[in-house]
Tab-separated table of C-alpha atoms and ligand atoms in Angstrom:
chain	number	residue	atom	x	y	z
A	1	UNK	CA	-11.590	12.409	14.082
A	2	UNK	CA	-10.289	14.202	10.832
A	3	UNK	CA	-7.479	11.479	10.264
A	4	UNK	CA	-10.285	8.705	10.510
A	5	UNK	CA	-12.127	10.153	7.763
A	6	UNK	CA	-9.579	11.175	5.409
A	7	UNK	CA	-8.211	7.419	5.982
A	8	UNK	CA	-11.883	5.716	5.722
A	9	UNK	CA	-12.291	7.803	2.365
A	10	UNK	CA	-8.874	7.302	0.881
A	11	UNK	CA	-8.813	3.426	1.491
A	12	UNK	CA	-12.332	3.012	0.224
A	13	UNK	CA	-11.824	5.800	-2.807
A	14	UNK	CA	-8.531	3.644	-4.465
A	15	UNK	CA	-10.168	0.321	-3.445
A	16	UNK	CA	-13.236	1.445	-5.439
A	17	UNK	CA	-10.995	3.002	-8.028
A	18	UNK	CA	-9.181	-0.504	-8.623
A	19	UNK	CA	-11.353	-2.561	-8.680
A	20	UNK	CA	-13.537	-0.168	-10.945
A	21	UNK	CA	-10.945	-0.418	-13.336
A	22	UNK	CA	-10.437	-3.673	-13.655
A	23	UNK	CA	-14.271	-4.519	-13.589
A	24	UNK	CA	-14.134	-1.665	-17.099
A	25	UNK	CA	-11.363	-3.501	-18.789
A	26	UNK	CA	-13.269	-6.752	-18.469
A	27	UNK	CA	-16.453	-4.974	-20.844
A	28	UNK	CA	-15.956	-3.767	-24.527
A	29	UNK	CA	-16.013	-0.179	-24.372
A	30	UNK	CA	-19.709	0.374	-26.703
A	31	UNK	CA	-21.469	-1.596	-23.442
A	32	UNK	CA	-19.911	0.886	-21.163
A	33	UNK	CA	-23.016	3.233	-21.699
A	34	UNK	CA	-25.627	2.884	-19.078
A	35	UNK	CA	-24.756	4.249	-15.373
A	36	UNK	CA	-27.653	1.603	-14.053
A	37	UNK	CA	-26.353	-1.172	-15.858
A	38	UNK	CA	-22.429	-0.355	-14.850
A	39	UNK	CA	-23.966	-0.207	-11.345
A	40	UNK	CA	-25.575	-3.744	-11.026
A	41	UNK	CA	-22.851	-4.933	-13.211
A	42	UNK	CA	-19.874	-3.645	-11.356
A	43	UNK	CA	-21.940	-4.971	-7.626
A	44	UNK	CA	-22.121	-8.100	-9.009
A	45	UNK	CA	-18.712	-8.771	-10.441
A	46	UNK	CA	-17.535	-7.186	-6.905
A	47	UNK	CA	-19.201	-9.867	-4.826
A	48	UNK	CA	-18.087	-12.572	-7.538
A	49	UNK	CA	-14.458	-10.905	-6.486
A	50	UNK	CA	-15.168	-11.304	-3.053
A	51	UNK	CA	-15.900	-15.597	-3.107
A	52	UNK	CA	-13.367	-15.662	-5.587
A	53	UNK	CA	-10.916	-15.197	-3.009
A	54	UNK	CA	-12.608	-17.829	-0.320
A	55	UNK	CA	-12.678	-20.476	-3.730
A	56	UNK	CA	-10.677	-23.842	-2.946
A	57	UNK	CA	-7.894	-22.968	-5.204
A	58	UNK	CA	-7.765	-19.475	-4.676
A	59	UNK	CA	-4.404	-19.514	-2.272
A	60	UNK	CA	-2.657	-22.161	-4.282
A	61	UNK	CA	-2.763	-20.049	-7.811
A	62	UNK	CA	-2.217	-16.954	-5.410
A	63	UNK	CA	0.824	-18.818	-4.168
A	64	UNK	CA	1.940	-20.083	-7.067
A	65	UNK	CA	2.067	-16.310	-8.542
A	66	UNK	CA	4.013	-14.868	-5.611
A	67	UNK	CA	6.255	-17.356	-5.882
A	68	UNK	CA	7.272	-16.561	-9.760
A	69	UNK	CA	6.809	-12.542	-8.838
A	70	UNK	CA	9.313	-13.722	-6.422
A	71	UNK	CA	11.954	-15.311	-8.457
A	72	UNK	CA	11.748	-12.144	-10.492
A	73	UNK	CA	12.258	-9.927	-7.952
A	74	UNK	CA	13.564	-10.983	-4.779
A	75	UNK	CA	15.778	-13.857	-6.117
A	76	UNK	CA	17.055	-16.263	-3.393
A	77	UNK	CA	17.923	-15.397	-0.162
A	78	UNK	CA	16.360	-12.040	-0.804
A	79	UNK	CA	13.417	-13.598	-0.450
A	80	UNK	CA	14.043	-12.918	3.376
A	81	UNK	CA	13.720	-9.187	3.078
A	82	UNK	CA	10.485	-9.008	1.048
A	83	UNK	CA	8.878	-11.196	3.957
A	84	UNK	CA	10.644	-9.222	6.244
A	85	UNK	CA	8.629	-6.065	4.797
A	86	UNK	CA	5.926	-7.319	4.096
A	87	UNK	CA	5.048	-9.117	7.371
A	88	UNK	CA	6.300	-5.880	9.733
A	89	UNK	CA	4.786	-3.153	7.348
A	90	UNK	CA	1.949	-4.951	7.550
A	91	UNK	CA	1.522	-5.678	11.300
A	92	UNK	CA	2.790	-1.537	12.032
A	93	UNK	CA	-0.277	-0.818	9.746
A	94	UNK	CA	-2.702	-3.375	11.016
A	95	UNK	CA	-2.341	-2.299	15.159
A	96	UNK	CA	-1.095	0.996	14.131
A	97	UNK	CA	-4.757	1.796	12.289
A	98	UNK	CA	-6.735	-0.487	14.348
A	99	UNK	CA	-5.781	2.068	17.450
A	100	UNK	CA	-6.275	4.943	15.530
A	101	UNK	CA	-9.811	4.503	14.238
A	102	UNK	CA	-11.066	2.104	16.617
A	103	UNK	CA	-10.041	3.489	19.709
A	104	UNK	CA	-9.822	7.145	21.746
A	105	UNK	CA	-6.882	7.033	23.566
A	106	UNK	CA	-4.358	5.536	21.004
A	107	UNK	CA	-2.308	2.592	21.202
A	108	UNK	CA	-0.573	1.551	24.271
A	109	UNK	CA	0.522	-1.717	26.075
A	110	UNK	CA	1.471	-4.728	24.775
A	111	UNK	CA	0.264	-3.775	21.283
A	112	UNK	CA	2.297	-0.718	21.418
A	113	UNK	CA	5.504	-2.624	22.198
A	114	UNK	CA	4.750	-4.933	19.444
A	115	UNK	CA	4.058	-2.268	17.179
A	116	UNK	CA	7.498	-0.659	17.921
A	117	UNK	CA	9.695	-4.343	17.643
A	118	UNK	CA	7.487	-4.282	14.373
A	119	UNK	CA	8.672	-0.590	13.198
A	120	UNK	CA	12.837	-1.761	14.091
A	121	UNK	CA	12.681	-5.102	11.813
A	122	UNK	CA	10.581	-2.697	9.217
A	123	UNK	CA	13.170	0.057	9.639
A	124	UNK	CA	15.784	-2.929	8.497
A	125	UNK	CA	14.077	-5.006	5.913
A	126	UNK	CA	12.651	-0.962	3.944
A	127	UNK	CA	16.590	-0.028	4.142
A	128	UNK	CA	17.500	-3.302	2.443
A	129	UNK	CA	14.417	-3.622	-0.033
A	130	UNK	CA	15.254	-0.177	-1.021
A	131	UNK	CA	19.757	-0.861	-1.426
A	132	UNK	CA	18.258	-3.821	-3.024
A	133	UNK	CA	15.832	-2.382	-5.479
A	134	UNK	CA	16.996	1.132	-5.855
A	135	UNK	CA	18.759	0.497	-9.106
A	136	UNK	CA	15.372	-1.160	-10.716
A	137	UNK	CA	13.397	2.447	-9.687
A	138	UNK	CA	15.846	4.437	-11.279
A	139	UNK	CA	13.763	8.019	-12.275
A	140	UNK	CA	16.096	8.371	-15.508
A	141	UNK	CA	15.233	4.905	-16.609
A	142	UNK	CA	14.009	3.543	-20.078
A	143	UNK	CA	10.007	4.265	-19.341
A	144	UNK	CA	9.349	1.969	-22.060
A	145	UNK	CA	5.868	1.925	-23.943
A	146	UNK	CA	2.753	0.708	-21.740
A	147	UNK	CA	0.761	3.720	-19.384
A	148	UNK	CA	-1.004	3.514	-16.877
A	149	UNK	CA	-5.219	3.739	-16.946
A	150	UNK	CA	-5.797	3.389	-12.971
A	151	UNK	CA	-5.830	7.328	-12.678
A	152	UNK	CA	-6.901	9.461	-15.268
A	153	UNK	CA	-5.201	12.232	-14.291
A	154	UNK	CA	-1.662	10.093	-15.469
A	155	UNK	CA	-3.050	8.222	-18.098
A	156	UNK	CA	-0.464	9.777	-20.547
A	157	UNK	CA	1.978	8.489	-17.924
A	158	UNK	CA	4.458	5.622	-19.128
A	159	UNK	CA	3.837	3.091	-16.460
A	160	UNK	CA	7.589	1.985	-15.438
A	161	UNK	CA	7.632	6.620	-14.576
A	162	UNK	CA	3.903	5.804	-12.168
A	163	UNK	CA	5.674	2.890	-10.594
A	164	UNK	CA	9.003	4.706	-9.993
A	165	UNK	CA	6.784	7.396	-8.592
A	166	UNK	CA	5.167	5.367	-6.170
A	167	UNK	CA	8.237	3.335	-5.340
A	168	UNK	CA	10.143	6.255	-3.976
A	169	UNK	CA	6.532	7.659	-1.978
A	170	UNK	CA	6.283	4.722	-0.379
A	171	UNK	CA	10.448	4.883	0.482
A	172	UNK	CA	9.406	8.667	1.312
A	173	UNK	CA	6.559	7.705	3.601
A	174	UNK	CA	8.469	4.770	5.162
A	175	UNK	CA	11.593	7.528	6.095
A	176	UNK	CA	9.092	9.765	7.349
A	177	UNK	CA	8.015	7.131	9.933
A	178	UNK	CA	11.162	5.999	11.344
A	179	UNK	CA	12.253	9.567	12.036
A	180	UNK	CA	9.040	10.718	13.605
A	181	UNK	CA	8.753	7.799	15.665
A	182	UNK	CA	12.828	7.773	16.755
A	183	UNK	CA	11.857	11.709	17.039
A	184	UNK	CA	9.789	10.957	19.419
A	185	UNK	CA	11.681	8.995	21.854
A	186	UNK	CA	14.195	11.660	22.000
A	187	UNK	CA	14.400	13.901	25.012
A	188	UNK	CA	13.950	17.373	23.467
A	189	UNK	CA	10.278	16.501	22.537
A	190	UNK	CA	8.202	17.827	25.142
A	191	UNK	CA	4.598	16.192	25.793
A	192	UNK	CA	2.582	19.212	23.668
A	193	UNK	CA	5.377	18.385	20.610
A	194	UNK	CA	4.495	15.029	20.662
A	195	UNK	CA	1.065	15.753	18.887
A	196	UNK	CA	2.463	17.002	15.163
A	197	UNK	CA	4.756	14.182	15.548
A	198	UNK	CA	2.318	11.903	16.249
A	199	UNK	CA	0.141	13.255	13.382
A	200	UNK	CA	3.178	13.029	10.922
A	201	UNK	CA	3.811	10.030	11.730
A	202	UNK	CA	0.111	8.897	11.495
A	203	UNK	CA	-0.933	10.433	7.439
A	204	UNK	CA	2.915	9.284	7.060
A	205	UNK	CA	1.804	5.866	7.706
A	206	UNK	CA	-1.683	6.805	5.412
A	207	UNK	CA	0.450	7.623	2.846
A	208	UNK	CA	2.765	4.060	2.898
A	209	UNK	CA	-0.726	2.024	2.503
A	210	UNK	CA	-1.727	4.000	-0.447
A	211	UNK	CA	1.166	3.765	-2.114
A	212	UNK	CA	1.805	-0.134	-1.492
A	213	UNK	CA	-2.067	-0.679	-2.306
A	214	UNK	CA	-1.234	0.829	-5.631
A	215	UNK	CA	2.522	-0.795	-6.363
A	216	UNK	CA	0.422	-3.916	-5.309
A	217	UNK	CA	-1.920	-3.679	-7.990
A	218	UNK	CA	-0.715	-1.724	-10.988
A	219	UNK	CA	2.870	-2.962	-10.378
A	220	UNK	CA	2.420	-6.618	-9.304
A	221	UNK	CA	-0.815	-8.261	-9.553
A	222	UNK	CA	-1.908	-9.504	-13.090
A	223	UNK	CA	-4.170	-7.189	-15.423
A	224	UNK	CA	-6.455	-8.602	-17.870
A	225	UNK	CA	-5.097	-8.436	-21.490
B	1	HEM	C1	10.644	2.193	13.051
B	1	HEM	C2	9.024	1.669	12.887
B	1	HEM	C3	8.321	2.746	13.990
B	1	HEM	C4	8.244	2.463	14.661
B	1	HEM	C5	9.397	2.961	16.088
B	1	HEM	C6	6.538	3.469	15.415
B	1	HEM	C7	6.272	3.235	16.566
B	1	HEM	C8	4.710	4.514	16.762
B	1	HEM	C9	4.735	4.739	18.078
B	1	HEM	C10	5.465	4.436	19.411
B	1	HEM	C11	3.232	4.809	17.734
B	1	HEM	C12	2.325	5.665	19.028
B	1	HEM	C13	3.000	7.054	19.284
B	1	HEM	C14	1.852	7.607	20.830
B	1	HEM	O1	0.494	6.948	20.813
B	1	HEM	O2	2.103	8.681	21.141
B	1	HEM	C15	2.839	4.575	16.481
B	1	HEM	C16	1.233	4.931	16.167
B	1	HEM	C17	1.630	4.914	15.351
B	1	HEM	N1	2.282	4.373	13.903
B	1	HEM	FE1	3.899	3.564	14.494
B	1	HEM	N2	5.825	3.123	14.589
B	1	HEM	C18	6.589	2.677	13.288
B	1	HEM	C19	5.660	2.056	11.905
B	1	HEM	C20	4.870	2.458	11.872
B	1	HEM	C21	3.994	2.132	9.999
B	1	HEM	C22	5.326	1.038	9.148
B	1	HEM	C23	3.384	2.024	9.964
B	1	HEM	C24	2.217	2.302	9.227
B	1	HEM	C25	2.210	1.815	8.159
B	1	HEM	C26	2.551	3.220	11.212
B	1	HEM	C27	1.974	3.113	11.623
B	1	HEM	C28	0.767	4.042	13.115
B	1	HEM	C29	0.229	4.400	13.713
B	1	HEM	C30	-1.422	4.759	12.050
B	1	HEM	C31	0.078	5.297	14.647
B	1	HEM	C32	-0.839	5.629	15.387
B	1	HEM	C33	-1.904	4.877	16.394
B	1	HEM	C34	-2.605	5.889	17.147
B	1	HEM	O3	-3.151	6.698	16.658
B	1	HEM	O4	-3.108	5.702	18.491
B	1	HEM	N3	3.930	2.716	12.580
B	1	HEM	N4	3.660	4.299	15.992
């Protein structure tokens, strides 16, 4: 039950924070006073944003943007690594969280088999993506001047450093997912030992999803200038 509460609070909190920062970035600072005004305006803006996702030309614009982003970050055949990682991670997260949040008995049957198979693709594509992208996220790389706005605690930190932290959190969470899943298959861990392994797997999944969402919002999605 605790995992469900933490997951719902963390995901809604993150979505609120990201969208609220984007909403505020479109309002001149002298107009940002008065919670009722901001609340009403934010709700309107959020509704428009949701409706915009079903706009006729949104898929086209999103695909054009994705292609241009991939051409820079995963050029040529390397796009396959990105799509394998995105698809396997998305499927594992969807099946894992659907069972963790909406069922009491946990994952079983065909969904579990499909989850483990997608998990294998996740392990392979994560390794390939790390080999390909680790250099771009070296901790000693030049941080640049641009700072970050999505976390008040990191306001002074250069954007590059925040992206590097998020990248390695995702990598570490991915590794934790792989190790806990493989460990649970070893004969050394008897029934009682499976529970802490599953808990660790679940929280690793939550950390990976939150880090991926932050990387997407902060490192990929265009921002209003
Ligand atoms: C190497 C990759 C992976 C393998 C082999 C794997 C395997 C498994 C297995 C066997 C379970 C069921 C455990 C049980 O009920 O005893 C499980 C549960 C779970 N997995 Fe994965 N997994 C992998 C990757 C992922 C990823 C990438 C995510 C999400 C981002 C994820 C999220 C979850 C969640 C949330 C559960 C808990 C489901 C529940 O409470 O019923 N897994 N995984």
